[in-house]
């Protein structure tokens, strides 16, 4: 926790020691009404179950539950949550008109080895009275989560930070994302180009390009987020951190012939990493840097 009134350490020094950004301390988020938060929680669950629900279907689904809401408000909340229905459409709502869009490189490609293809995606994570965003980078072959990060905004920096951490562990031949502004930014694509990685972006209307990350989101939400009530951002960070350790090192995947992602990625269970994770989880610590010290952490 940052101590604002201490004379021993400046806020700059405290943030440096905790590996967090000062912008997260000074940032004053715009308030979201309680009614919008309630509707957003409902939209999150509907979207996780039916990611192909667009504005029209989402509005009708809310009406069936007695929510009086119009299409424009639903559209605005979907954009705020960073959600786009996975069905063929003319354009998405979160592109940046000045960012370069790279071609899709994975048509007909067989995924046969670790570090052949990585991908990244962002999802909405609810809190009891608010929300945050989660980005994850995953290896397509092993389903191993190489890096993840939490932010209170959709600015690109938390995605760049996760990319830096993932690249410290290896390098893919191809990196695939959607055409969201966080992934088309010069900072994000520049690091990929500097590392000699081919950049691939989902074509318009392609439904299943990032299916492995979508499956990760379903697991994270049904097996962790919806079972807990995160009050603060640090609660979400600790809960998601513990789950990501479990997902990588203990969760058996039917599609992987009941092996763990770590076993597929490294050829065997990453014993040292798993042992460290279990030991830390047993401490019950609420330190926000416990699981991911390089990520940009913010809390309210």
mmCIF file of C-alpha atoms in Angstrom:
data_model
loop_
_atom_site.group_PDB
_atom_site.id
_atom_site.type_symbol
_atom_site.label_atom_id
_atom_site.label_comp_id
_atom_site.label_asym_id
_atom_site.label_seq_id
_atom_site.Cartn_x
_atom_site.Cartn_y
_atom_site.Cartn_z
ATOM 1 C CA UNK A 1 0.000 0.000 0.000
ATOM 2 C CA UNK A 2 1.305 3.444 -0.932
ATOM 3 C CA UNK A 3 1.896 5.770 2.027
ATOM 4 C CA UNK A 4 1.236 9.315 0.866
ATOM 5 C CA UNK A 5 2.195 11.166 4.051
ATOM 6 C CA UNK A 6 5.532 9.573 4.825
ATOM 7 C CA UNK A 7 8.730 11.650 4.662
ATOM 8 C CA UNK A 8 11.020 8.641 4.442
ATOM 9 C CA UNK A 9 10.187 7.583 0.885
ATOM 10 C CA UNK A 10 8.816 9.630 -1.975
ATOM 11 C CA UNK A 11 5.811 8.357 -3.930
ATOM 12 C CA UNK A 12 8.121 7.897 -6.919
ATOM 13 C CA UNK A 13 10.426 5.625 -4.876
ATOM 14 C CA UNK A 14 7.521 3.658 -3.393
ATOM 15 C CA UNK A 15 6.053 3.057 -6.850
ATOM 16 C CA UNK A 16 9.452 1.934 -8.132
ATOM 17 C CA UNK A 17 9.849 -0.538 -5.262
ATOM 18 C CA UNK A 18 6.357 -1.954 -5.862
ATOM 19 C CA UNK A 19 6.807 -2.062 -9.662
ATOM 20 C CA UNK A 20 3.711 0.051 -10.296
ATOM 21 C CA UNK A 21 3.106 3.230 -12.241
ATOM 22 C CA UNK A 22 2.599 6.602 -10.580
ATOM 23 C CA UNK A 23 -0.251 7.212 -13.016
ATOM 24 C CA UNK A 24 -2.168 4.490 -11.211
ATOM 25 C CA UNK A 25 -1.796 6.373 -7.941
ATOM 26 C CA UNK A 26 -2.789 9.786 -9.234
ATOM 27 C CA UNK A 27 -5.444 8.567 -11.658
ATOM 28 C CA UNK A 28 -8.989 9.430 -10.638
ATOM 29 C CA UNK A 29 -11.326 7.178 -12.598
ATOM 30 C CA UNK A 30 -14.590 8.501 -13.908
ATOM 31 C CA UNK A 31 -17.418 7.134 -11.868
ATOM 32 C CA UNK A 32 -19.695 4.465 -13.282
ATOM 33 C CA UNK A 33 -23.235 4.494 -11.965
ATOM 34 C CA UNK A 34 -24.395 1.610 -9.840
ATOM 35 C CA UNK A 35 -27.128 0.803 -12.362
ATOM 36 C CA UNK A 36 -24.563 0.579 -15.185
ATOM 37 C CA UNK A 37 -22.308 -1.658 -13.085
ATOM 38 C CA UNK A 38 -25.254 -4.004 -12.482
ATOM 39 C CA UNK A 39 -26.089 -4.171 -16.192
ATOM 40 C CA UNK A 40 -22.423 -4.672 -17.090
ATOM 41 C CA UNK A 41 -22.212 -7.673 -14.763
ATOM 42 C CA UNK A 42 -25.208 -9.196 -16.559
ATOM 43 C CA UNK A 43 -23.739 -8.423 -19.982
ATOM 44 C CA UNK A 44 -20.435 -10.029 -18.947
ATOM 45 C CA UNK A 45 -22.131 -13.310 -18.036
ATOM 46 C CA UNK A 46 -24.314 -13.331 -21.160
ATOM 47 C CA UNK A 47 -21.316 -12.562 -23.370
ATOM 48 C CA UNK A 48 -19.198 -15.303 -21.776
ATOM 49 C CA UNK A 49 -22.003 -17.789 -22.492
ATOM 50 C CA UNK A 50 -22.872 -16.430 -25.940
ATOM 51 C CA UNK A 51 -19.984 -14.366 -27.385
ATOM 52 C CA UNK A 52 -21.862 -14.003 -30.669
ATOM 53 C CA UNK A 53 -24.548 -11.794 -29.067
ATOM 54 C CA UNK A 54 -24.475 -8.382 -30.696
ATOM 55 C CA UNK A 55 -26.234 -5.203 -29.584
ATOM 56 C CA UNK A 56 -29.669 -6.349 -30.764
ATOM 57 C CA UNK A 57 -29.598 -9.772 -29.124
ATOM 58 C CA UNK A 58 -27.950 -8.468 -25.959
ATOM 59 C CA UNK A 59 -30.661 -5.819 -25.611
ATOM 60 C CA UNK A 60 -33.442 -8.371 -26.092
ATOM 61 C CA UNK A 61 -31.792 -10.719 -23.583
ATOM 62 C CA UNK A 62 -31.691 -7.947 -20.983
ATOM 63 C CA UNK A 63 -35.351 -7.134 -21.695
ATOM 64 C CA UNK A 64 -36.275 -10.753 -20.932
ATOM 65 C CA UNK A 65 -34.720 -10.283 -17.483
ATOM 66 C CA UNK A 66 -36.758 -7.174 -16.858
ATOM 67 C CA UNK A 67 -34.045 -4.610 -17.583
ATOM 68 C CA UNK A 68 -35.432 -1.470 -19.213
ATOM 69 C CA UNK A 69 -32.639 -0.430 -21.560
ATOM 70 C CA UNK A 70 -32.182 0.837 -25.095
ATOM 71 C CA UNK A 71 -29.865 -0.232 -27.885
ATOM 72 C CA UNK A 72 -27.682 2.874 -27.628
ATOM 73 C CA UNK A 73 -26.931 2.297 -23.957
ATOM 74 C CA UNK A 74 -26.143 -1.380 -24.570
ATOM 75 C CA UNK A 75 -23.816 -0.389 -27.416
ATOM 76 C CA UNK A 76 -22.037 2.149 -25.195
ATOM 77 C CA UNK A 77 -21.581 -0.363 -22.358
ATOM 78 C CA UNK A 78 -20.242 -3.025 -24.721
ATOM 79 C CA UNK A 79 -17.664 -0.541 -25.985
ATOM 80 C CA UNK A 80 -16.759 0.458 -22.437
ATOM 81 C CA UNK A 81 -16.217 -3.212 -21.609
ATOM 82 C CA UNK A 82 -14.177 -3.787 -24.755
ATOM 83 C CA UNK A 83 -16.563 -6.489 -25.985
ATOM 84 C CA UNK A 84 -17.239 -7.196 -29.650
ATOM 85 C CA UNK A 85 -19.573 -9.947 -30.821
ATOM 86 C CA UNK A 86 -17.805 -12.767 -32.676
ATOM 87 C CA UNK A 87 -19.785 -12.880 -35.877
ATOM 88 C CA UNK A 88 -19.105 -11.612 -39.422
ATOM 89 C CA UNK A 89 -19.407 -7.825 -39.459
ATOM 90 C CA UNK A 90 -18.223 -4.872 -41.492
ATOM 91 C CA UNK A 91 -16.016 -3.321 -38.844
ATOM 92 C CA UNK A 92 -15.276 -3.431 -35.120
ATOM 93 C CA UNK A 93 -15.598 -0.516 -32.748
ATOM 94 C CA UNK A 94 -12.110 -0.416 -31.316
ATOM 95 C CA UNK A 95 -9.768 0.083 -34.287
ATOM 96 C CA UNK A 96 -7.475 3.077 -34.523
ATOM 97 C CA UNK A 97 -7.813 4.750 -37.942
ATOM 98 C CA UNK A 98 -4.121 5.719 -38.107
ATOM 99 C CA UNK A 99 -2.638 2.371 -37.046
ATOM 100 C CA UNK A 100 -1.326 -0.099 -39.606
ATOM 101 C CA UNK A 101 -3.291 -3.342 -39.957
ATOM 102 C CA UNK A 102 -1.218 -6.426 -40.731
ATOM 103 C CA UNK A 103 -2.438 -9.379 -42.860
ATOM 104 C CA UNK A 104 -3.738 -12.610 -41.401
ATOM 105 C CA UNK A 105 -1.026 -15.272 -41.709
ATOM 106 C CA UNK A 106 -2.651 -18.362 -40.223
ATOM 107 C CA UNK A 107 -5.005 -19.508 -42.963
ATOM 108 C CA UNK A 108 -4.468 -23.255 -43.408
ATOM 109 C CA UNK A 109 -1.511 -23.293 -40.982
ATOM 110 C CA UNK A 110 -1.196 -26.437 -38.855
ATOM 111 C CA UNK A 111 -0.192 -25.715 -35.255
ATOM 112 C CA UNK A 112 2.449 -28.358 -34.563
ATOM 113 C CA UNK A 113 4.949 -27.042 -32.010
ATOM 114 C CA UNK A 114 5.558 -24.777 -29.046
ATOM 115 C CA UNK A 115 6.411 -21.153 -29.897
ATOM 116 C CA UNK A 116 4.998 -21.481 -33.387
ATOM 117 C CA UNK A 117 2.097 -19.092 -32.715
ATOM 118 C CA UNK A 118 1.324 -16.849 -29.753
ATOM 119 C CA UNK A 119 -1.715 -14.643 -29.408
ATOM 120 C CA UNK A 120 -3.059 -11.977 -27.079
ATOM 121 C CA UNK A 121 -6.506 -10.766 -26.120
ATOM 122 C CA UNK A 122 -8.224 -8.531 -23.564
ATOM 123 C CA UNK A 123 -11.277 -9.268 -21.441
ATOM 124 C CA UNK A 124 -13.457 -7.465 -18.884
ATOM 125 C CA UNK A 125 -13.184 -8.530 -15.222
ATOM 126 C CA UNK A 126 -15.882 -7.402 -12.841
ATOM 127 C CA UNK A 127 -15.388 -6.108 -9.315
ATOM 128 C CA UNK A 128 -18.118 -5.684 -6.719
ATOM 129 C CA UNK A 129 -18.427 -1.991 -7.586
ATOM 130 C CA UNK A 130 -16.461 -1.537 -10.755
ATOM 131 C CA UNK A 131 -14.308 -3.387 -13.248
ATOM 132 C CA UNK A 132 -10.807 -3.846 -14.639
ATOM 133 C CA UNK A 133 -9.320 -5.231 -17.836
ATOM 134 C CA UNK A 134 -7.197 -8.373 -18.159
ATOM 135 C CA UNK A 135 -4.790 -9.120 -21.006
ATOM 136 C CA UNK A 136 -3.159 -12.502 -21.530
ATOM 137 C CA UNK A 137 -0.611 -13.896 -23.974
ATOM 138 C CA UNK A 138 -0.942 -17.597 -24.739
ATOM 139 C CA UNK A 139 0.954 -20.195 -26.767
ATOM 140 C CA UNK A 140 -1.463 -21.846 -29.193
ATOM 141 C CA UNK A 141 0.137 -25.290 -29.161
ATOM 142 C CA UNK A 142 0.502 -25.750 -25.406
ATOM 143 C CA UNK A 143 -2.234 -23.324 -24.201
ATOM 144 C CA UNK A 144 0.406 -22.053 -21.759
ATOM 145 C CA UNK A 145 -0.229 -18.517 -20.460
ATOM 146 C CA UNK A 146 3.105 -16.760 -20.932
ATOM 147 C CA UNK A 147 2.136 -13.422 -19.380
ATOM 148 C CA UNK A 148 -0.888 -11.554 -18.125
ATOM 149 C CA UNK A 149 -1.622 -8.123 -16.727
ATOM 150 C CA UNK A 150 -4.454 -6.116 -15.168
ATOM 151 C CA UNK A 151 -5.286 -2.457 -15.786
ATOM 152 C CA UNK A 152 -8.056 -0.019 -14.919
ATOM 153 C CA UNK A 153 -7.962 1.475 -18.431
ATOM 154 C CA UNK A 154 -7.714 0.200 -22.004
ATOM 155 C CA UNK A 155 -4.546 2.128 -22.742
ATOM 156 C CA UNK A 156 -1.946 0.061 -24.588
ATOM 157 C CA UNK A 157 0.822 0.159 -21.960
ATOM 158 C CA UNK A 158 -0.375 -2.851 -19.934
ATOM 159 C CA UNK A 159 -0.410 -4.911 -23.144
ATOM 160 C CA UNK A 160 3.128 -3.759 -23.989
ATOM 161 C CA UNK A 161 4.316 -4.707 -20.501
ATOM 162 C CA UNK A 162 2.851 -8.206 -20.834
ATOM 163 C CA UNK A 163 4.488 -8.597 -24.231
ATOM 164 C CA UNK A 164 7.862 -7.657 -22.752
ATOM 165 C CA UNK A 165 7.484 -10.279 -20.039
ATOM 166 C CA UNK A 166 6.402 -12.960 -22.508
ATOM 167 C CA UNK A 167 9.364 -12.216 -24.771
ATOM 168 C CA UNK A 168 11.693 -12.638 -21.799
ATOM 169 C CA UNK A 169 10.617 -16.306 -21.784
ATOM 170 C CA UNK A 170 10.887 -17.076 -25.480
ATOM 171 C CA UNK A 171 9.945 -15.926 -28.965
ATOM 172 C CA UNK A 172 7.196 -17.102 -31.326
ATOM 173 C CA UNK A 173 7.414 -17.350 -35.088
ATOM 174 C CA UNK A 174 4.029 -15.621 -35.479
ATOM 175 C CA UNK A 175 2.119 -13.366 -33.083
ATOM 176 C CA UNK A 176 -1.640 -13.109 -33.743
ATOM 177 C CA UNK A 177 -4.093 -10.545 -32.329
ATOM 178 C CA UNK A 178 -7.319 -8.850 -33.290
ATOM 179 C CA UNK A 179 -7.254 -5.378 -34.817
ATOM 180 C CA UNK A 180 -7.775 -3.550 -31.518
ATOM 181 C CA UNK A 181 -5.868 -0.307 -31.039
ATOM 182 C CA UNK A 182 -3.872 -1.748 -28.129
ATOM 183 C CA UNK A 183 -2.311 -4.334 -30.451
ATOM 184 C CA UNK A 184 -1.918 -2.146 -33.537
ATOM 185 C CA UNK A 185 -0.094 0.597 -31.611
ATOM 186 C CA UNK A 186 3.452 1.439 -32.666
ATOM 187 C CA UNK A 187 4.749 0.464 -29.217
ATOM 188 C CA UNK A 188 3.269 -3.040 -29.395
ATOM 189 C CA UNK A 189 4.007 -3.873 -33.043
ATOM 190 C CA UNK A 190 7.445 -2.237 -32.788
ATOM 191 C CA UNK A 191 8.572 -4.723 -30.156
ATOM 192 C CA UNK A 192 7.389 -7.602 -32.332
ATOM 193 C CA UNK A 193 9.217 -6.259 -35.379
ATOM 194 C CA UNK A 194 12.388 -5.598 -33.359
ATOM 195 C CA UNK A 195 12.321 -9.247 -32.241
ATOM 196 C CA UNK A 196 11.917 -10.492 -35.827
ATOM 197 C CA UNK A 197 8.426 -11.895 -35.201
ATOM 198 C CA UNK A 198 5.830 -12.096 -37.961
ATOM 199 C CA UNK A 199 2.706 -10.086 -37.107
ATOM 200 C CA UNK A 200 -0.699 -11.552 -37.892
ATOM 201 C CA UNK A 201 -4.070 -9.892 -37.304
ATOM 202 C CA UNK A 202 -7.525 -11.406 -37.541
ATOM 203 C CA UNK A 203 -9.378 -10.768 -40.774
ATOM 204 C CA UNK A 204 -12.698 -8.977 -40.653
ATOM 205 C CA UNK A 205 -15.510 -11.371 -39.880
ATOM 206 C CA UNK A 206 -13.309 -14.300 -38.805
ATOM 207 C CA UNK A 207 -15.044 -15.863 -35.843
ATOM 208 C CA UNK A 208 -12.563 -18.350 -34.406
ATOM 209 C CA UNK A 209 -9.140 -16.780 -34.997
ATOM 210 C CA UNK A 210 -8.474 -16.336 -31.285
ATOM 211 C CA UNK A 211 -10.452 -19.323 -30.054
ATOM 212 C CA UNK A 212 -7.752 -20.535 -27.641
ATOM 213 C CA UNK A 213 -7.765 -17.250 -25.726
ATOM 214 C CA UNK A 214 -11.579 -17.205 -25.737
ATOM 215 C CA UNK A 215 -11.518 -20.635 -24.100
ATOM 216 C CA UNK A 216 -9.074 -19.295 -21.526
ATOM 217 C CA UNK A 217 -11.482 -16.448 -20.704
ATOM 218 C CA UNK A 218 -14.344 -18.880 -20.163
ATOM 219 C CA UNK A 219 -12.217 -20.936 -17.789
ATOM 220 C CA UNK A 220 -10.972 -17.888 -15.872
ATOM 221 C CA UNK A 221 -14.479 -16.510 -15.418
ATOM 222 C CA UNK A 222 -16.405 -19.688 -14.614
ATOM 223 C CA UNK A 223 -13.712 -21.278 -12.461
ATOM 224 C CA UNK A 224 -12.451 -18.149 -10.659
ATOM 225 C CA UNK A 225 -14.102 -14.773 -11.258
ATOM 226 C CA UNK A 226 -17.760 -15.784 -10.940
ATOM 227 C CA UNK A 227 -17.008 -17.841 -7.826
ATOM 228 C CA UNK A 228 -15.510 -14.858 -6.016
ATOM 229 C CA UNK A 229 -16.507 -11.308 -5.245
ATOM 230 C CA UNK A 230 -13.508 -9.082 -5.869
ATOM 231 C CA UNK A 231 -13.837 -5.892 -3.848
ATOM 232 C CA UNK A 232 -10.573 -4.194 -4.806
ATOM 233 C CA UNK A 233 -8.307 -4.458 -7.805
ATOM 234 C CA UNK A 234 -5.650 -6.135 -5.660
ATOM 235 C CA UNK A 235 -8.185 -8.873 -4.817
ATOM 236 C CA UNK A 236 -8.671 -9.508 -8.538
ATOM 237 C CA UNK A 237 -4.910 -9.531 -9.127
ATOM 238 C CA UNK A 238 -4.284 -12.051 -6.359
ATOM 239 C CA UNK A 239 -7.218 -14.258 -7.360
ATOM 240 C CA UNK A 240 -6.365 -14.254 -11.045
ATOM 241 C CA UNK A 241 -2.680 -14.781 -10.227
ATOM 242 C CA UNK A 242 -3.451 -17.896 -8.206
ATOM 243 C CA UNK A 243 -5.746 -19.174 -10.942
ATOM 244 C CA UNK A 244 -3.189 -18.631 -13.710
ATOM 245 C CA UNK A 245 -0.681 -20.686 -11.706
ATOM 246 C CA UNK A 246 -3.297 -23.426 -11.387
ATOM 247 C CA UNK A 247 -4.270 -23.175 -15.068
ATOM 248 C CA UNK A 248 -0.688 -23.544 -16.283
ATOM 249 C CA UNK A 249 0.584 -26.142 -13.853
ATOM 250 C CA UNK A 250 -2.339 -28.200 -12.548
ATOM 251 C CA UNK A 251 -5.427 -27.900 -14.733
ATOM 252 C CA UNK A 252 -5.772 -30.936 -17.009
ATOM 253 C CA UNK A 253 -6.981 -30.174 -20.548
ATOM 254 C CA UNK A 254 -9.007 -32.707 -22.473
ATOM 255 C CA UNK A 255 -7.749 -31.214 -25.762
ATOM 256 C CA UNK A 256 -4.173 -31.816 -24.540
ATOM 257 C CA UNK A 257 -4.889 -35.490 -23.743
ATOM 258 C CA UNK A 258 -5.307 -34.534 -20.083
ATOM 259 C CA UNK A 259 -1.907 -32.928 -19.736
ATOM 260 C CA UNK A 260 -1.275 -29.499 -18.261
ATOM 261 C CA UNK A 261 -0.169 -26.546 -20.399
ATOM 262 C CA UNK A 262 3.180 -26.571 -18.552
ATOM 263 C CA UNK A 263 3.738 -30.221 -19.443
ATOM 264 C CA UNK A 264 2.992 -29.472 -23.093
ATOM 265 C CA UNK A 265 5.066 -26.290 -23.177
ATOM 266 C CA UNK A 266 8.178 -27.512 -21.367
ATOM 267 C CA UNK A 267 7.861 -31.235 -21.991
ATOM 268 C CA UNK A 268 7.361 -31.798 -18.273
ATOM 269 C CA UNK A 269 5.744 -30.054 -15.316
ATOM 270 C CA UNK A 270 7.539 -26.871 -14.347
ATOM 271 C CA UNK A 271 8.113 -28.139 -10.817
ATOM 272 C CA UNK A 272 10.026 -25.111 -9.529
ATOM 273 C CA UNK A 273 7.394 -22.668 -10.741
ATOM 274 C CA UNK A 274 4.526 -24.770 -9.413
ATOM 275 C CA UNK A 275 6.206 -25.188 -6.025
ATOM 276 C CA UNK A 276 6.800 -21.440 -5.742
ATOM 277 C CA UNK A 277 3.189 -20.709 -6.673
ATOM 278 C CA UNK A 278 1.774 -23.130 -4.122
ATOM 279 C CA UNK A 279 4.042 -21.752 -1.410
ATOM 280 C CA UNK A 280 3.043 -18.166 -2.136
ATOM 281 C CA UNK A 281 -0.640 -19.023 -2.294
ATOM 282 C CA UNK A 282 -0.337 -20.663 1.105
ATOM 283 C CA UNK A 283 0.917 -17.435 2.631
ATOM 284 C CA UNK A 284 -2.403 -15.743 1.971
ATOM 285 C CA UNK A 285 -0.611 -12.509 1.171
ATOM 286 C CA UNK A 286 -2.460 -9.510 -0.245
ATOM 287 C CA UNK A 287 0.651 -7.980 -1.772
ATOM 288 C CA UNK A 288 -0.303 -6.862 -5.288
ATOM 289 C CA UNK A 289 3.127 -7.799 -6.641
ATOM 290 C CA UNK A 290 2.952 -11.352 -5.348
ATOM 291 C CA UNK A 291 2.177 -13.034 -8.649
ATOM 292 C CA UNK A 292 3.295 -10.643 -11.362
ATOM 293 C CA UNK A 293 5.813 -7.997 -10.232
ATOM 294 C CA UNK A 294 6.348 -6.512 -13.705
ATOM 295 C CA UNK A 295 2.715 -5.799 -14.507
ATOM 296 C CA UNK A 296 1.132 -2.337 -14.186
ATOM 297 C CA UNK A 297 -1.014 -2.757 -11.097
ATOM 298 C CA UNK A 298 -3.623 -0.278 -10.021
ATOM 299 C CA UNK A 299 -6.091 -0.351 -7.196
ATOM 300 C CA UNK A 300 -8.851 1.799 -5.814
#
